[in-house]
């Protein structure tokens, strides 16, 4: 349920109403816009007498929110959420360019790629330390050693880092990580989502291989419902009958998610296509569609990458992509 307050309501009047609602065991999320204040009411709202609430002097309207996702809903929070990640910001007109290898492979590799993508304009470094691989015989990532190397790359370049968590038991290793990624395969690992909701780390939540946007938003809701409002949604392609591309990039997810939710939306054209040649076009299209950021896999030697070499750009290709993405941003702003 949401209550829109009348223009001119004082902070004291708002607080008075919030206290009354909290007394009824209702959580209140206050969203202050320039024109109106929206109160998002969370919990068992059947306890609230809608007619009584509507009749209050300071209340403009009261509406039930029919969607099952509440706190991620734009109706609860009309303004875009802006998330700060080191010196970078994402959402509400701030754009993030996230780049780096699929996996951390060595100190030389991650620092080399980090320097190159920074030089090319990236403002966040990615790199997998814990890798969810389809085959148990494939490279599983450098794990805690990989995180240490990412932290070295962060120190060397000043770039904030994003890396994937697969199991909550490793959370302590992520203390100095700037953004924790939940990969497509874990989008509905609800216990993991709940625990991440108890942290204050930004979470990059990737859409599952065969999940709807509503399911993605419900997964984000798990994180917000535990108190962590710093969630970035990521469209990374979904499984369809098409086999030319690794997945099918659902670009309409960008405007659709923006309409449904206030959370920033990032597009990952690397996992969506699986082919380096297709990555730039999809990055441009995603930028034009209004994405708040792009996440691209970049490797200093894609042919020798231990994971996802076929979809990795060289630093030079990434630099060209970055230049054009920035030009597209200028046009659409
Ligand atoms: C990744 O970003 O490294 C990754 C494994 O992606 P996804 O979870 O989207 O497959
Ligand atoms: Mn990858």
GROMACS .gro file of C-alpha atoms and ligand atoms in nm:
model
  344
    1UNK     CA    1   0.000   0.000   0.000
    2UNK     CA    2   0.120   0.353  -0.065
    3UNK     CA    3   0.005   0.682   0.081
    4UNK     CA    4   0.081   0.998  -0.114
    5UNK     CA    5   0.100   1.299   0.111
    6UNK     CA    6  -0.026   1.643   0.017
    7UNK     CA    7   0.216   1.910  -0.098
    8UNK     CA    8   0.312   2.122   0.200
    9UNK     CA    9   0.295   1.846   0.462
   10UNK     CA   10   0.551   1.929   0.731
   11UNK     CA   11   0.815   1.679   0.845
   12UNK     CA   12   0.649   1.678   1.190
   13UNK     CA   13   0.312   1.584   1.042
   14UNK     CA   14   0.478   1.310   0.837
   15UNK     CA   15   0.656   1.173   1.145
   16UNK     CA   16   0.333   1.177   1.342
   17UNK     CA   17   0.164   0.963   1.077
   18UNK     CA   18   0.468   0.732   1.049
   19UNK     CA   19   0.463   0.672   1.426
   20UNK     CA   20   0.095   0.583   1.414
   21UNK     CA   21   0.155   0.336   1.130
   22UNK     CA   22   0.454   0.183   1.305
   23UNK     CA   23   0.237   0.141   1.609
   24UNK     CA   24   0.016  -0.080   1.391
   25UNK     CA   25   0.328  -0.287   1.312
   26UNK     CA   26   0.356  -0.144   0.963
   27UNK     CA   27   0.701  -0.066   0.823
   28UNK     CA   28   0.716   0.272   0.650
   29UNK     CA   29   0.947   0.361   0.365
   30UNK     CA   30   0.955   0.738   0.311
   31UNK     CA   31   1.033   0.863  -0.038
   32UNK     CA   32   1.063   1.239  -0.064
   33UNK     CA   33   1.029   1.388  -0.409
   34UNK     CA   34   1.029   1.756  -0.503
   35UNK     CA   35   0.653   1.770  -0.531
   36UNK     CA   36   0.519   1.493  -0.312
   37UNK     CA   37   0.618   1.257  -0.035
   38UNK     CA   38   0.526   0.892  -0.084
   39UNK     CA   39   0.497   0.656   0.211
   40UNK     CA   40   0.547   0.292   0.118
   41UNK     CA   41   0.368   0.075   0.373
   42UNK     CA   42   0.514  -0.269   0.429
   43UNK     CA   43   0.372  -0.555   0.630
   44UNK     CA   44   0.021  -0.669   0.703
   45UNK     CA   45  -0.159  -0.368   0.557
   46UNK     CA   46  -0.497  -0.533   0.614
   47UNK     CA   47  -0.472  -0.377   0.962
   48UNK     CA   48  -0.502  -0.033   0.806
   49UNK     CA   49  -0.839   0.127   0.759
   50UNK     CA   50  -0.793   0.272   0.410
   51UNK     CA   51  -1.089   0.510   0.445
   52UNK     CA   52  -0.954   0.647   0.769
   53UNK     CA   53  -0.606   0.695   0.624
   54UNK     CA   54  -0.747   0.863   0.310
   55UNK     CA   55  -0.954   1.101   0.520
   56UNK     CA   56  -0.653   1.249   0.702
   57UNK     CA   57  -0.582   1.615   0.618
   58UNK     CA   58  -0.229   1.549   0.499
   59UNK     CA   59  -0.311   1.249   0.281
   60UNK     CA   60  -0.373   1.303  -0.090
   61UNK     CA   61  -0.442   0.942  -0.193
   62UNK     CA   62  -0.401   0.587  -0.071
   63UNK     CA   63  -0.353   0.300  -0.315
   64UNK     CA   64  -0.298  -0.071  -0.284
   65UNK     CA   65   0.005  -0.192  -0.477
   66UNK     CA   66  -0.109  -0.495  -0.670
   67UNK     CA   67   0.237  -0.622  -0.771
   68UNK     CA   68   0.395  -0.874  -0.531
   69UNK     CA   69   0.721  -0.674  -0.524
   70UNK     CA   70   0.685  -0.379  -0.293
   71UNK     CA   71   1.011  -0.216  -0.187
   72UNK     CA   72   1.168  -0.242  -0.531
   73UNK     CA   73   0.851  -0.100  -0.686
   74UNK     CA   74   0.870   0.244  -0.843
   75UNK     CA   75   0.531   0.319  -0.690
   76UNK     CA   76   0.696   0.297  -0.346
   77UNK     CA   77   0.996   0.502  -0.448
   78UNK     CA   78   0.925   0.723  -0.750
   79UNK     CA   79   1.279   0.860  -0.784
   80UNK     CA   80   1.564   0.656  -0.931
   81UNK     CA   81   1.793   0.494  -0.676
   82UNK     CA   82   2.151   0.614  -0.707
   83UNK     CA   83   2.416   0.378  -0.572
   84UNK     CA   84   2.765   0.498  -0.482
   85UNK     CA   85   3.052   0.261  -0.550
   86UNK     CA   86   3.384   0.420  -0.456
   87UNK     CA   87   3.411   0.724  -0.683
   88UNK     CA   88   3.153   0.582  -0.922
   89UNK     CA   89   2.777   0.628  -0.909
   90UNK     CA   90   2.511   0.431  -1.085
   91UNK     CA   91   2.146   0.515  -1.150
   92UNK     CA   92   1.953   0.839  -1.180
   93UNK     CA   93   2.157   0.957  -1.479
   94UNK     CA   94   2.490   0.821  -1.354
   95UNK     CA   95   2.641   0.562  -1.583
   96UNK     CA   96   2.886   0.287  -1.485
   97UNK     CA   97   3.122   0.110  -1.720
   98UNK     CA   98   3.222  -0.220  -1.561
   99UNK     CA   99   3.499  -0.413  -1.734
  100UNK     CA  100   3.747  -0.689  -1.664
  101UNK     CA  101   3.812  -1.056  -1.723
  102UNK     CA  102   3.566  -1.336  -1.668
  103UNK     CA  103   3.807  -1.483  -1.412
  104UNK     CA  104   4.107  -1.365  -1.220
  105UNK     CA  105   4.393  -1.582  -1.347
  106UNK     CA  106   4.714  -1.427  -1.210
  107UNK     CA  107   4.845  -1.104  -1.060
  108UNK     CA  108   4.996  -1.000  -1.389
  109UNK     CA  109   4.674  -1.066  -1.577
  110UNK     CA  110   4.434  -0.885  -1.342
  111UNK     CA  111   4.658  -0.583  -1.285
  112UNK     CA  112   4.734  -0.560  -1.657
  113UNK     CA  113   4.366  -0.572  -1.754
  114UNK     CA  114   4.269  -0.336  -1.469
  115UNK     CA  115   4.519  -0.072  -1.585
  116UNK     CA  116   4.409  -0.109  -1.946
  117UNK     CA  117   4.036  -0.080  -1.880
  118UNK     CA  118   4.090   0.214  -1.647
  119UNK     CA  119   4.291   0.389  -1.916
  120UNK     CA  120   4.007   0.318  -2.160
  121UNK     CA  121   3.748   0.476  -1.930
  122UNK     CA  122   3.604   0.195  -1.715
  123UNK     CA  123   3.507   0.307  -1.366
  124UNK     CA  124   3.453  -0.036  -1.205
  125UNK     CA  125   3.668  -0.349  -1.239
  126UNK     CA  126   3.510  -0.694  -1.264
  127UNK     CA  127   3.675  -1.033  -1.220
  128UNK     CA  128   3.551  -1.370  -1.101
  129UNK     CA  129   3.727  -1.542  -0.812
  130UNK     CA  130   3.456  -1.800  -0.741
  131UNK     CA  131   3.335  -1.931  -1.077
  132UNK     CA  132   3.006  -2.116  -1.127
  133UNK     CA  133   3.104  -2.349  -1.412
  134UNK     CA  134   2.875  -2.590  -1.593
  135UNK     CA  135   3.141  -2.860  -1.577
  136UNK     CA  136   3.303  -2.963  -1.249
  137UNK     CA  137   3.623  -3.029  -1.448
  138UNK     CA  138   3.646  -2.670  -1.577
  139UNK     CA  139   3.856  -2.401  -1.403
  140UNK     CA  140   3.667  -2.312  -1.085
  141UNK     CA  141   3.840  -1.981  -1.016
  142UNK     CA  142   4.125  -1.879  -0.785
  143UNK     CA  143   3.879  -1.836  -0.495
  144UNK     CA  144   4.022  -1.645  -0.194
  145UNK     CA  145   4.354  -1.596  -0.376
  146UNK     CA  146   4.158  -1.437  -0.662
  147UNK     CA  147   3.993  -1.190  -0.425
  148UNK     CA  148   4.335  -1.093  -0.287
  149UNK     CA  149   4.457  -1.026  -0.639
  150UNK     CA  150   4.148  -0.819  -0.717
  151UNK     CA  151   4.221  -0.611  -0.408
  152UNK     CA  152   4.574  -0.559  -0.535
  153UNK     CA  153   4.434  -0.443  -0.868
  154UNK     CA  154   4.200  -0.208  -0.681
  155UNK     CA  155   4.496  -0.066  -0.493
  156UNK     CA  156   4.702  -0.028  -0.811
  157UNK     CA  157   4.429   0.147  -1.010
  158UNK     CA  158   4.187   0.296  -0.758
  159UNK     CA  159   3.902   0.116  -0.936
  160UNK     CA  160   3.627  -0.030  -0.717
  161UNK     CA  161   3.575  -0.402  -0.774
  162UNK     CA  162   3.282  -0.635  -0.835
  163UNK     CA  163   3.311  -1.010  -0.791
  164UNK     CA  164   3.071  -1.302  -0.753
  165UNK     CA  165   2.975  -1.480  -0.434
  166UNK     CA  166   2.851  -1.837  -0.462
  167UNK     CA  167   2.819  -1.936  -0.099
  168UNK     CA  168   2.740  -1.722   0.204
  169UNK     CA  169   3.008  -1.908   0.402
  170UNK     CA  170   3.269  -1.704   0.210
  171UNK     CA  171   3.116  -1.364   0.295
  172UNK     CA  172   3.406  -1.259   0.519
  173UNK     CA  173   3.636  -1.268   0.217
  174UNK     CA  174   3.424  -0.994   0.057
  175UNK     CA  175   3.481  -0.736   0.333
  176UNK     CA  176   3.682  -0.503   0.104
  177UNK     CA  177   3.495  -0.588  -0.216
  178UNK     CA  178   3.289  -0.291  -0.335
  179UNK     CA  179   3.005  -0.475  -0.510
  180UNK     CA  180   2.903  -0.837  -0.455
  181UNK     CA  181   2.767  -1.010  -0.763
  182UNK     CA  182   2.497  -1.273  -0.744
  183UNK     CA  183   2.527  -1.471  -1.066
  184UNK     CA  184   2.247  -1.589  -1.289
  185UNK     CA  185   2.258  -1.938  -1.141
  186UNK     CA  186   2.205  -1.808  -0.790
  187UNK     CA  187   1.934  -1.552  -0.864
  188UNK     CA  188   1.685  -1.762  -0.672
  189UNK     CA  189   1.916  -1.881  -0.395
  190UNK     CA  190   1.687  -1.717  -0.143
  191UNK     CA  191   1.899  -1.794   0.164
  192UNK     CA  192   2.196  -1.625  -0.003
  193UNK     CA  193   1.982  -1.324  -0.099
  194UNK     CA  194   1.849  -1.288   0.255
  195UNK     CA  195   2.198  -1.293   0.405
  196UNK     CA  196   2.321  -1.036   0.153
  197UNK     CA  197   2.021  -0.826   0.248
  198UNK     CA  198   2.166  -0.802   0.599
  199UNK     CA  199   2.486  -0.641   0.467
  200UNK     CA  200   2.518  -0.288   0.337
  201UNK     CA  201   2.718  -0.382   0.029
  202UNK     CA  202   2.590  -0.295  -0.317
  203UNK     CA  203   2.467  -0.616  -0.482
  204UNK     CA  204   2.475  -0.676  -0.858
  205UNK     CA  205   2.189  -0.919  -0.912
  206UNK     CA  206   2.198  -1.099  -1.245
  207UNK     CA  207   1.882  -1.229  -1.409
  208UNK     CA  208   1.854  -1.607  -1.408
  209UNK     CA  209   1.886  -1.800  -1.733
  210UNK     CA  210   1.515  -1.872  -1.747
  211UNK     CA  211   1.363  -1.618  -1.513
  212UNK     CA  212   1.099  -1.356  -1.577
  213UNK     CA  213   1.145  -0.992  -1.488
  214UNK     CA  214   0.892  -1.034  -1.210
  215UNK     CA  215   1.103  -1.316  -1.065
  216UNK     CA  216   1.413  -1.097  -1.089
  217UNK     CA  217   1.231  -0.821  -0.902
  218UNK     CA  218   1.110  -1.066  -0.638
  219UNK     CA  219   1.471  -1.176  -0.585
  220UNK     CA  220   1.574  -0.812  -0.545
  221UNK     CA  221   1.284  -0.776  -0.299
  222UNK     CA  222   1.445  -1.049  -0.083
  223UNK     CA  223   1.755  -0.829  -0.048
  224UNK     CA  224   1.567  -0.504   0.016
  225UNK     CA  225   1.329  -0.668   0.260
  226UNK     CA  226   1.625  -0.745   0.485
  227UNK     CA  227   1.736  -0.381   0.481
  228UNK     CA  228   1.987  -0.353   0.198
  229UNK     CA  229   1.856  -0.107  -0.060
  230UNK     CA  230   2.170  -0.110  -0.275
  231UNK     CA  231   2.070  -0.346  -0.552
  232UNK     CA  232   2.169  -0.317  -0.917
  233UNK     CA  233   1.971  -0.533  -1.160
  234UNK     CA  234   2.156  -0.697  -1.448
  235UNK     CA  235   2.011  -0.824  -1.775
  236UNK     CA  236   2.253  -1.085  -1.912
  237UNK     CA  237   2.045  -1.268  -2.169
  238UNK     CA  238   1.796  -1.549  -2.124
  239UNK     CA  239   1.776  -1.896  -2.267
  240UNK     CA  240   1.562  -1.928  -2.578
  241UNK     CA  241   1.553  -2.169  -2.873
  242UNK     CA  242   1.820  -1.960  -3.050
  243UNK     CA  243   2.162  -2.122  -3.067
  244UNK     CA  244   2.367  -1.874  -3.270
  245UNK     CA  245   2.410  -1.663  -2.959
  246UNK     CA  246   2.490  -1.804  -2.614
  247UNK     CA  247   2.172  -1.646  -2.478
  248UNK     CA  248   1.915  -1.401  -2.614
  249UNK     CA  249   1.960  -1.046  -2.490
  250UNK     CA  250   1.625  -0.915  -2.372
  251UNK     CA  251   1.680  -0.546  -2.430
  252UNK     CA  252   1.321  -0.457  -2.355
  253UNK     CA  253   1.409  -0.556  -1.998
  254UNK     CA  254   1.583  -0.219  -1.963
  255UNK     CA  255   1.285   0.014  -2.015
  256UNK     CA  256   1.048  -0.242  -1.861
  257UNK     CA  257   1.253  -0.267  -1.540
  258UNK     CA  258   1.289   0.110  -1.529
  259UNK     CA  259   0.915   0.144  -1.543
  260UNK     CA  260   0.852  -0.118  -1.275
  261UNK     CA  261   1.137  -0.036  -1.040
  262UNK     CA  262   1.357   0.247  -0.915
  263UNK     CA  263   1.669   0.028  -0.910
  264UNK     CA  264   1.953   0.083  -1.161
  265UNK     CA  265   1.974  -0.158  -1.456
  266UNK     CA  266   2.299  -0.281  -1.608
  267UNK     CA  267   2.336  -0.486  -1.926
  268UNK     CA  268   2.599  -0.757  -1.976
  269UNK     CA  269   2.635  -0.806  -2.354
  270UNK     CA  270   2.921  -1.056  -2.305
  271UNK     CA  271   2.725  -1.338  -2.144
  272UNK     CA  272   2.420  -1.242  -2.350
  273UNK     CA  273   2.589  -1.309  -2.683
  274UNK     CA  274   2.889  -1.529  -2.603
  275UNK     CA  275   3.068  -1.379  -2.903
  276UNK     CA  276   3.317  -1.093  -2.886
  277UNK     CA  277   3.211  -0.970  -3.231
  278UNK     CA  278   2.853  -0.915  -3.119
  279UNK     CA  279   2.936  -0.746  -2.789
  280UNK     CA  280   2.989  -0.386  -2.912
  281UNK     CA  281   2.657  -0.367  -3.103
  282UNK     CA  282   2.465  -0.497  -2.805
  283UNK     CA  283   2.647  -0.257  -2.571
  284UNK     CA  284   2.548   0.032  -2.796
  285UNK     CA  285   2.189  -0.086  -2.818
  286UNK     CA  286   2.172  -0.126  -2.439
  287UNK     CA  287   2.310   0.224  -2.390
  288UNK     CA  288   2.053   0.362  -2.632
  289UNK     CA  289   1.780   0.172  -2.446
  290UNK     CA  290   1.870   0.368  -2.133
  291UNK     CA  291   2.082   0.119  -1.935
  292UNK     CA  292   2.251   0.268  -1.628
  293UNK     CA  293   2.566   0.075  -1.701
  294UNK     CA  294   2.732  -0.189  -1.913
  295UNK     CA  295   2.937  -0.483  -1.791
  296UNK     CA  296   3.185  -0.620  -2.044
  297UNK     CA  297   3.440  -0.901  -2.027
  298UNK     CA  298   3.788  -0.787  -2.128
  299UNK     CA  299   4.103  -1.004  -2.139
  300UNK     CA  300   4.459  -0.914  -2.233
  301UNK     CA  301   4.484  -1.236  -2.433
  302UNK     CA  302   4.134  -1.373  -2.507
  303UNK     CA  303   4.268  -1.675  -2.698
  304UNK     CA  304   4.438  -1.800  -2.380
  305UNK     CA  305   4.163  -1.706  -2.130
  306UNK     CA  306   4.078  -1.980  -1.878
  307UNK     CA  307   3.711  -1.889  -1.905
  308UNK     CA  308   3.489  -1.717  -2.165
  309UNK     CA  309   3.769  -1.618  -2.404
  310UNK     CA  310   3.534  -1.627  -2.705
  311UNK     CA  311   3.324  -1.344  -2.567
  312UNK     CA  312   3.610  -1.137  -2.425
  313UNK     CA  313   3.722  -0.814  -2.588
  314UNK     CA  314   4.083  -0.704  -2.604
  315UNK     CA  315   4.162  -0.380  -2.417
  316UNK     CA  316   4.180  -0.200  -2.756
  317UNK     CA  317   3.837  -0.327  -2.858
  318UNK     CA  318   3.703  -0.220  -2.520
  319UNK     CA  319   3.851   0.130  -2.560
  320UNK     CA  320   3.672   0.167  -2.895
  321UNK     CA  321   3.347   0.039  -2.742
  322UNK     CA  322   3.378   0.282  -2.453
  323UNK     CA  323   3.427   0.581  -2.683
  324UNK     CA  324   3.115   0.499  -2.881
  325UNK     CA  325   2.905   0.424  -2.572
  326UNK     CA  326   2.993   0.770  -2.442
  327UNK     CA  327   2.890   0.925  -2.774
  328UNK     CA  328   2.556   0.745  -2.757
  329UNK     CA  329   2.507   0.869  -2.400
  330UNK     CA  330   2.552   1.226  -2.525
  331UNK     CA  331   2.285   1.176  -2.789
  332UNK     CA  332   2.021   1.021  -2.564
  333UNK     CA  333   2.066   1.246  -2.261
  334LIG     C1  334   2.989  -1.373  -1.472
  334LIG     O1  335   2.948  -1.255  -1.478
  334LIG     O2  336   3.106  -1.403  -1.456
  334LIG     C2  337   2.890  -1.481  -1.484
  334LIG     C3  338   2.920  -1.606  -1.446
  334LIG     O3  339   2.775  -1.443  -1.537
  334LIG     P1  340   2.629  -1.511  -1.531
  334LIG     O4  341   2.602  -1.540  -1.387
  334LIG     O5  342   2.542  -1.404  -1.589
  334LIG     O6  343   2.635  -1.634  -1.617
  335LIG    MN1  344   3.217  -1.503  -1.791
   0.00000   0.00000   0.00000
